[in-house]
Amino acid sequence: MKKYFSIVTSLALALGFTACEDVPAPYEIPSDQTETPVGDELLSETFASTLGSFTNATTQGAGEWKIDFKTAKASGYDKDTKKTTAGTYYLVSPEINLSGIDAAHVTFEYILAYNKGAENQQLLITDKYDAAKPAEGWTLISQEWKEPNKKEDGKIDWKTFHSAAINLPAQFIGKKVRIALRYNTDATSGSTWEVRNLKVKKGNVTQSTPDTPQPPVNGDLLNETFASTLGSFTNVTTQGAGEWKIDFKTAKASGYDKDTRKTIAGTYYLISPEVNLSGINAANLTFEYILAYNKSAENQQLLITDKYDAAKPADGWTLISQDWKEPNKKADGKIDWKTFHSATFGIPAEFIGKKVRIAFRYNTEAAGGSTWEIRNLKMK
């Protein structure tokens, strides 16, 4: 009887172990579910919860593509430390087989805010991807994207996405390829790029037109109050120290530190995002300002360029104006910091029809400098 019981027990254990072998270990159950392409789709990723079949490759500095707000997001800015970390990172697709088809295109939705330069956000393709050298061998498909939509209060609308539809270059049809979204930022400041619902499909498509940006509220080409943030503008300090910052609900530049009662030498630019002036005959720039303690006209300049290079932010500018009114005075002779002058400038004719940026350049030496406050800027 004992022998019989032993045999039954052994048999039960054997069956139990066999059954367990058919159950995958819990750690092997994949949590990153890749979208399954259907019909004419060759690739499909929503980026709602994971990067799916895409992979991040950081080639310089730090940072990476990650999931945030149900998108694949790239941003060098850390909201906890309030600092930007320089880095270059690629969101690389799996291999896509384009053999046996005549054409293919990619579609996705995106928001791109605080754009510092077109070359910092690129859609790329290659048929020679080398994981050991992920930054090499790419061909540019596009780096032109629309500015983000704005709400009525002028702030960025983070809920409304633009749609992109772009044909893949003909020389890659019939090959095995990968596409990538390349993001780059320096340590001064960078953009935020959110991408979702990406698909690669067979056939050509009527391409989206990123050269026609979504105009801000009321038809303005540019609209920043500087009431609480620099908005779509960015500070770039090219010499010494100091920066444009928000103070008294204005964008303010001043080398003077009221705590130490010292002035720190520095040169810094308040630079606009790219503004598309194609399809218009003229444009005007308006803003309000106070300029006090002016030491020299060339220390406060309004500039424009159509050749902005984030790597050389002090180069390539054309002067619009450096002549400003003295500040108003109160009855006691002190500066009236509540009464602003109004300024209106026509954009030079040679820049109409182009993509441009404007900048306010401020400079001070250690012996003493001015204070420049700007608010309610618009380009129409």
Short mmCIF file of C-alpha atoms in Angstrom, two decimals:
data_model
loop_
_atom_site.label_atom_id
_atom_site.label_comp_id
_atom_site.label_asym_id
_atom_site.label_seq_id
_atom_site.Cartn_x
_atom_site.Cartn_y
_atom_site.Cartn_z
CA MET A 1 0.00 0.00 0.00
CA LYS A 2 2.83 2.36 0.87
CA LYS A 3 4.56 1.45 -2.39
CA TYR A 4 1.36 2.23 -4.34
CA PHE A 5 0.95 5.57 -2.56
CA SER A 6 4.57 6.47 -3.33
CA ILE A 7 4.06 5.75 -7.03
CA VAL A 8 0.91 7.91 -7.16
CA THR A 9 2.64 10.73 -5.33
CA SER A 10 5.63 10.63 -7.68
CA LEU A 11 3.34 10.63 -10.70
CA ALA A 12 1.41 13.64 -9.38
CA LEU A 13 4.59 15.57 -8.75
CA ALA A 14 5.90 14.76 -12.22
CA LEU A 15 2.69 15.98 -13.82
CA GLY A 16 2.81 19.07 -11.66
CA PHE A 17 6.36 19.95 -12.77
CA THR A 18 5.44 19.30 -16.40
CA ALA A 19 2.47 21.65 -16.12
CA CYS A 20 4.64 24.32 -14.53
CA GLU A 21 7.05 24.13 -17.44
CA ASP A 22 4.22 25.30 -19.74
CA VAL A 23 3.70 28.51 -17.72
CA PRO A 24 6.13 31.33 -18.52
CA ALA A 25 7.91 32.86 -15.57
CA PRO A 26 6.11 36.03 -14.47
CA TYR A 27 9.20 38.12 -15.26
CA GLU A 28 9.06 37.06 -18.89
CA ILE A 29 5.58 38.37 -19.52
CA PRO A 30 6.11 41.42 -21.69
CA SER A 31 4.67 44.68 -20.40
CA ASP A 32 5.64 46.66 -23.51
CA GLN A 33 2.94 45.81 -26.00
CA THR A 34 3.88 46.70 -29.58
CA GLU A 35 1.08 47.78 -31.87
CA THR A 36 0.24 45.24 -34.59
CA PRO A 37 0.15 46.84 -38.06
CA VAL A 38 -3.01 46.18 -40.08
CA GLY A 39 -3.83 46.46 -43.77
CA ASP A 40 -1.38 48.77 -45.52
CA GLU A 41 0.42 49.60 -42.28
CA LEU A 42 4.08 48.62 -42.08
CA LEU A 43 4.62 50.06 -38.59
CA SER A 44 2.29 51.34 -35.90
CA GLU A 45 3.10 52.78 -32.46
CA THR A 46 0.81 54.93 -30.32
CA PHE A 47 3.41 55.63 -27.58
CA ALA A 48 0.49 55.69 -25.17
CA SER A 49 2.31 53.73 -22.46
CA THR A 50 5.66 52.49 -23.85
CA LEU A 51 8.13 53.14 -26.64
CA GLY A 52 7.02 49.78 -28.03
CA SER A 53 9.28 48.51 -30.78
CA PHE A 54 11.22 51.79 -30.86
CA THR A 55 14.43 52.23 -28.88
CA ASN A 56 16.21 55.27 -27.46
CA ALA A 57 19.85 55.88 -28.37
CA THR A 58 21.59 58.74 -26.54
CA THR A 59 24.70 59.69 -28.51
CA GLN A 60 25.88 62.78 -26.63
CA GLY A 61 25.38 64.18 -23.14
CA ALA A 62 22.45 62.88 -21.14
CA GLY A 63 18.69 62.52 -21.48
CA GLU A 64 16.44 60.19 -23.44
CA TRP A 65 13.11 59.76 -25.14
CA LYS A 66 10.54 58.68 -22.56
CA ILE A 67 6.80 58.25 -22.16
CA ASP A 68 4.97 61.24 -20.72
CA PHE A 69 1.37 62.36 -21.17
CA LYS A 70 0.78 59.32 -23.41
CA THR A 71 3.38 60.47 -25.92
CA ALA A 72 7.01 59.79 -26.73
CA LYS A 73 8.59 62.92 -25.28
CA ALA A 74 12.04 64.50 -25.62
CA SER A 75 13.03 67.42 -23.42
CA GLY A 76 16.30 68.36 -21.77
CA TYR A 77 14.49 70.39 -19.10
CA ASP A 78 14.07 68.98 -15.60
CA LYS A 79 11.13 70.64 -13.87
CA ASP A 80 12.36 69.54 -10.44
CA THR A 81 15.83 71.07 -10.70
CA LYS A 82 14.69 73.72 -13.19
CA LYS A 83 17.80 73.02 -15.25
CA THR A 84 18.42 71.90 -18.82
CA THR A 85 20.92 69.13 -19.52
CA ALA A 86 22.67 69.04 -22.89
CA GLY A 87 22.11 65.90 -24.92
CA THR A 88 21.39 64.31 -28.30
CA TYR A 89 19.06 61.32 -28.48
CA TYR A 90 17.44 59.29 -31.22
CA LEU A 91 14.11 57.45 -31.12
CA VAL A 92 14.91 54.62 -33.53
CA SER A 93 12.32 52.39 -35.19
CA PRO A 94 12.66 48.65 -35.75
CA GLU A 95 13.67 47.53 -39.23
CA ILE A 96 10.94 48.16 -41.82
CA ASN A 97 10.85 46.08 -44.98
CA LEU A 98 9.96 48.26 -47.97
CA SER A 99 10.58 45.55 -50.58
CA GLY A 100 7.77 44.76 -53.00
CA ILE A 101 6.06 48.16 -52.71
CA ASP A 102 6.09 51.26 -54.88
CA ALA A 103 5.94 53.96 -52.18
CA ALA A 104 5.54 54.52 -48.44
CA HIS A 105 4.87 57.39 -46.07
CA VAL A 106 5.02 58.16 -42.36
CA THR A 107 2.32 59.89 -40.33
CA PHE A 108 2.26 61.04 -36.71
CA GLU A 109 0.93 63.73 -34.40
CA TYR A 110 3.17 66.12 -32.53
CA ILE A 111 3.58 69.21 -30.40
CA LEU A 112 6.90 71.08 -30.63
CA ALA A 113 7.34 73.94 -28.15
CA TYR A 114 10.21 76.34 -27.43
CA ASN A 115 11.93 75.50 -30.73
CA LYS A 116 15.51 76.80 -30.67
CA GLY A 117 16.52 75.71 -34.16
CA ALA A 118 15.16 73.44 -36.89
CA GLU A 119 18.24 71.23 -36.81
CA ASN A 120 17.42 70.18 -33.23
CA GLN A 121 14.34 68.15 -34.17
CA GLN A 122 14.76 65.93 -37.21
CA LEU A 123 12.99 63.02 -38.90
CA LEU A 124 15.63 60.71 -40.39
CA ILE A 125 15.89 57.48 -42.40
CA THR A 126 18.66 54.95 -43.13
CA ASP A 127 19.19 51.56 -44.73
CA LYS A 128 22.58 51.15 -43.03
CA TYR A 129 21.80 51.36 -39.32
CA ASP A 130 24.64 50.35 -37.02
CA ALA A 131 23.62 50.04 -33.36
CA ALA A 132 27.28 50.50 -32.39
CA LYS A 133 27.32 53.88 -34.22
CA PRO A 134 23.70 55.07 -33.91
CA ALA A 135 24.43 58.67 -34.97
CA GLU A 136 25.88 57.72 -38.36
CA GLY A 137 24.44 57.01 -41.80
CA TRP A 138 21.17 58.92 -41.54
CA THR A 139 19.44 60.89 -44.32
CA LEU A 140 17.28 63.86 -43.41
CA ILE A 141 13.60 63.61 -44.31
CA SER A 142 12.35 66.75 -42.55
CA GLN A 143 13.21 69.22 -39.80
CA GLU A 144 10.45 71.75 -40.41
CA TRP A 145 7.60 71.66 -37.89
CA LYS A 146 4.72 73.93 -36.98
CA GLU A 147 4.77 76.15 -33.93
CA PRO A 148 2.46 74.99 -31.11
CA ASN A 149 -1.09 76.23 -30.92
CA LYS A 150 -1.80 78.89 -28.32
CA LYS A 151 -4.75 79.38 -26.01
CA GLU A 152 -6.56 82.68 -25.66
CA ASP A 153 -4.29 83.71 -22.80
CA GLY A 154 -1.23 83.22 -25.03
CA LYS A 155 -0.04 80.08 -23.27
CA ILE A 156 0.78 76.89 -25.17
CA ASP A 157 -2.12 74.55 -25.88
CA TRP A 158 -0.71 71.16 -24.84
CA LYS A 159 -3.87 69.30 -25.85
CA THR A 160 -4.01 70.18 -29.55
CA PHE A 161 -1.57 68.25 -31.75
CA HIS A 162 -0.42 68.97 -35.29
CA SER A 163 -0.54 66.16 -37.86
CA ALA A 164 2.46 65.28 -40.03
CA ALA A 165 2.25 63.24 -43.25
CA ILE A 166 5.55 62.79 -45.10
CA ASN A 167 6.51 60.54 -48.02
CA LEU A 168 9.61 58.39 -47.58
CA PRO A 169 12.39 59.21 -50.09
CA ALA A 170 12.19 57.16 -53.29
CA GLN A 171 15.79 55.91 -52.99
CA PHE A 172 14.82 53.88 -49.91
CA ILE A 173 11.83 52.10 -51.44
CA GLY A 174 12.58 48.40 -51.93
CA LYS A 175 15.06 48.33 -49.04
CA LYS A 176 15.04 47.47 -45.35
CA VAL A 177 15.12 50.75 -43.45
CA ARG A 178 14.78 52.38 -40.07
CA ILE A 179 13.43 55.83 -39.29
CA ALA A 180 14.36 57.95 -36.30
CA LEU A 181 13.33 61.11 -34.53
CA ARG A 182 16.50 62.97 -33.54
CA TYR A 183 16.38 65.48 -30.67
CA ASN A 184 19.15 67.80 -29.54
CA THR A 185 19.49 70.42 -26.80
CA ASP A 186 22.27 72.46 -25.29
CA ALA A 187 22.60 73.22 -21.58
CA THR A 188 21.18 76.72 -21.91
CA SER A 189 17.69 75.70 -22.98
CA GLY A 190 15.96 73.37 -25.40
CA SER A 191 12.65 72.48 -26.95
CA THR A 192 10.01 69.99 -25.85
CA TRP A 193 8.88 67.52 -28.53
CA GLU A 194 5.91 65.20 -28.00
CA VAL A 195 5.03 62.55 -30.61
CA ARG A 196 2.16 60.04 -30.74
CA ASN A 197 0.26 57.73 -33.09
CA LEU A 198 3.11 57.09 -35.51
CA LYS A 199 2.49 54.91 -38.55
CA VAL A 200 4.37 53.90 -41.67
CA LYS A 201 2.02 52.94 -44.49
CA LYS A 202 2.23 51.81 -48.08
CA GLY A 203 1.65 54.37 -50.84
CA ASN A 204 2.21 58.11 -51.16
CA VAL A 205 0.25 60.78 -49.34
CA THR A 206 -0.51 64.47 -49.79
CA GLN A 207 2.16 65.85 -47.53
CA SER A 208 1.46 68.20 -44.64
CA THR A 209 2.82 71.73 -45.02
CA PRO A 210 4.95 72.67 -42.03
CA ASP A 211 5.99 75.84 -43.85
CA THR A 212 2.55 77.26 -43.04
CA PRO A 213 2.56 77.60 -39.26
CA GLN A 214 -0.53 77.81 -37.11
CA PRO A 215 -0.95 81.55 -36.45
CA PRO A 216 -1.31 82.68 -32.83
CA VAL A 217 -4.50 84.19 -31.49
CA ASN A 218 -6.01 87.06 -33.48
CA GLY A 219 -3.72 86.48 -36.47
CA ASP A 220 -0.55 87.62 -34.68
CA LEU A 221 2.68 86.10 -35.98
CA LEU A 222 4.16 86.42 -32.52
CA ASN A 223 2.59 87.27 -29.19
CA GLU A 224 4.32 87.31 -25.79
CA THR A 225 3.28 89.36 -22.76
CA PHE A 226 6.25 88.30 -20.58
CA ALA A 227 3.88 88.59 -17.64
CA SER A 228 5.05 85.39 -15.95
CA THR A 229 7.50 83.57 -18.28
CA LEU A 230 9.72 84.19 -21.30
CA GLY A 231 7.22 82.03 -23.19
CA SER A 232 8.52 80.93 -26.58
CA PHE A 233 11.54 83.25 -26.26
CA THR A 234 14.85 82.03 -24.89
CA ASN A 235 17.80 83.66 -23.16
CA VAL A 236 21.27 83.05 -24.56
CA THR A 237 24.22 84.49 -22.64
CA THR A 238 27.22 84.83 -24.96
CA GLN A 239 29.70 86.61 -22.69
CA GLY A 240 30.16 86.99 -18.93
CA ALA A 241 27.17 86.27 -16.73
CA GLY A 242 23.57 87.36 -16.33
CA GLU A 243 20.41 86.66 -18.28
CA TRP A 244 17.01 87.93 -19.33
CA LYS A 245 14.52 87.05 -16.61
CA ILE A 246 10.97 87.83 -15.55
CA ASP A 247 10.61 90.69 -13.07
CA PHE A 248 7.70 93.06 -12.46
CA LYS A 249 5.73 91.21 -15.17
CA THR A 250 8.28 92.10 -17.85
CA ALA A 251 11.27 90.52 -19.56
CA LYS A 252 14.08 92.31 -17.77
CA ALA A 253 17.82 92.63 -18.42
CA SER A 254 20.09 94.22 -15.86
CA GLY A 255 23.62 93.46 -14.76
CA TYR A 256 23.02 95.05 -11.37
CA ASP A 257 22.51 92.83 -8.33
CA LYS A 258 20.58 94.74 -5.67
CA ASP A 259 21.64 92.30 -2.95
CA THR A 260 25.40 92.64 -3.53
CA ARG A 261 25.05 96.14 -5.00
CA LYS A 262 27.45 95.12 -7.75
CA THR A 263 27.19 94.99 -11.54
CA ILE A 264 28.34 91.87 -13.37
CA ALA A 265 29.60 92.23 -16.94
CA GLY A 266 27.70 90.21 -19.54
CA THR A 267 26.07 90.06 -22.96
CA TYR A 268 22.76 88.25 -23.36
CA TYR A 269 20.17 87.85 -26.09
CA LEU A 270 16.40 87.39 -25.74
CA ILE A 271 15.67 85.35 -28.87
CA SER A 272 12.29 84.68 -30.45
CA PRO A 273 11.18 81.38 -31.94
CA GLU A 274 11.32 81.09 -35.71
CA VAL A 275 8.68 83.26 -37.38
CA ASN A 276 7.50 82.38 -40.89
CA LEU A 277 7.04 85.51 -43.00
CA SER A 278 6.26 83.68 -46.24
CA GLY A 279 3.06 84.63 -48.03
CA ILE A 280 2.85 88.15 -46.56
CA ASN A 281 3.78 91.58 -47.89
CA ALA A 282 4.82 93.30 -44.66
CA ALA A 283 5.01 92.82 -40.90
CA ASN A 284 5.31 95.10 -37.88
CA LEU A 285 6.76 94.53 -34.43
CA THR A 286 5.30 96.33 -31.42
CA PHE A 287 6.17 96.25 -27.72
CA GLU A 288 6.36 98.41 -24.61
CA TYR A 289 9.58 99.20 -22.76
CA ILE A 290 11.40 101.16 -20.09
CA LEU A 291 15.14 101.75 -20.51
CA ALA A 292 16.91 103.36 -17.57
CA TYR A 293 20.55 104.28 -16.86
CA ASN A 294 21.48 103.93 -20.54
CA LYS A 295 25.27 104.04 -20.89
CA SER A 296 25.48 103.65 -24.68
CA ALA A 297 23.09 102.94 -27.56
CA GLU A 298 24.90 99.79 -28.74
CA ASN A 299 24.25 98.12 -25.39
CA GLN A 300 20.52 97.69 -26.12
CA GLN A 301 19.73 96.50 -29.63
CA LEU A 302 16.77 95.08 -31.52
CA LEU A 303 18.04 92.56 -34.08
CA ILE A 304 16.77 90.21 -36.80
CA THR A 305 18.20 87.27 -38.74
CA ASP A 306 17.20 84.58 -41.20
CA LYS A 307 20.36 82.57 -40.53
CA TYR A 308 20.19 81.82 -36.81
CA ASP A 309 22.74 79.26 -35.64
CA ALA A 310 22.21 78.02 -32.08
CA ALA A 311 25.87 77.00 -31.97
CA LYS A 312 26.90 80.62 -32.76
CA PRO A 313 24.06 82.69 -31.29
CA ALA A 314 25.90 86.02 -31.53
CA ASP A 315 26.52 85.75 -35.29
CA GLY A 316 24.48 86.74 -38.32
CA TRP A 317 22.23 89.46 -36.86
CA THR A 318 21.03 92.62 -38.63
CA LEU A 319 20.33 95.75 -36.57
CA ILE A 320 16.76 97.06 -36.59
CA SER A 321 17.22 99.73 -33.91
CA GLN A 322 19.32 100.77 -30.94
CA ASP A 323 17.73 104.16 -30.27
CA TRP A 324 15.34 104.32 -27.33
CA LYS A 325 13.58 107.02 -25.33
CA GLU A 326 14.75 108.05 -21.90
CA PRO A 327 12.50 106.85 -19.07
CA ASN A 328 9.70 109.06 -17.79
CA LYS A 329 10.33 110.86 -14.53
CA LYS A 330 8.06 111.53 -11.58
CA ALA A 331 7.59 114.96 -10.00
CA ASP A 332 10.43 114.28 -7.58
CA GLY A 333 12.80 113.53 -10.44
CA LYS A 334 12.94 109.78 -9.82
CA ILE A 335 12.30 107.26 -12.59
CA ASP A 336 8.66 106.39 -13.24
CA TRP A 337 8.77 102.57 -13.41
CA LYS A 338 5.05 102.31 -14.13
CA THR A 339 4.86 104.29 -17.38
CA PHE A 340 6.13 102.46 -20.46
CA HIS A 341 7.04 103.80 -23.88
CA SER A 342 5.50 102.16 -26.96
CA ALA A 343 7.67 101.05 -29.87
CA THR A 344 6.67 100.07 -33.42
CA PHE A 345 9.09 98.84 -36.08
CA GLY A 346 8.52 97.56 -39.59
CA ILE A 347 10.31 94.33 -40.39
CA PRO A 348 12.98 95.15 -43.03
CA ALA A 349 11.80 94.34 -46.55
CA GLU A 350 14.71 91.98 -47.23
CA PHE A 351 13.38 89.60 -44.56
CA ILE A 352 9.78 89.43 -45.80
CA GLY A 353 9.06 86.00 -47.28
CA LYS A 354 11.68 84.32 -45.09
CA LYS A 355 11.83 82.48 -41.78
CA VAL A 356 13.29 84.83 -39.23
CA ARG A 357 14.05 85.36 -35.58
CA ILE A 358 14.25 88.61 -33.69
CA ALA A 359 16.34 89.29 -30.60
CA PHE A 360 16.89 91.88 -27.93
CA ARG A 361 20.61 92.15 -27.27
CA TYR A 362 21.70 93.54 -23.90
CA ASN A 363 25.26 94.30 -22.84
CA THR A 364 26.80 95.66 -19.67
CA GLU A 365 30.27 96.12 -18.29
CA ALA A 366 31.22 95.68 -14.64
CA ALA A 367 31.48 99.43 -14.03
CA GLY A 368 27.76 99.92 -14.58
CA GLY A 369 24.93 99.10 -16.95
CA SER A 370 21.35 99.88 -17.87
CA THR A 371 18.08 98.25 -16.91
CA TRP A 372 15.80 97.28 -19.79
CA GLU A 373 12.22 96.06 -19.27
CA ILE A 374 10.03 94.79 -22.14
CA ARG A 375 6.43 93.61 -22.22
CA ASN A 376 3.44 92.96 -24.53
CA LEU A 377 5.39 92.09 -27.66
CA LYS A 378 3.54 91.31 -30.88
CA MET A 379 4.42 90.78 -34.51
CA LYS A 380 1.61 91.25 -37.02
#
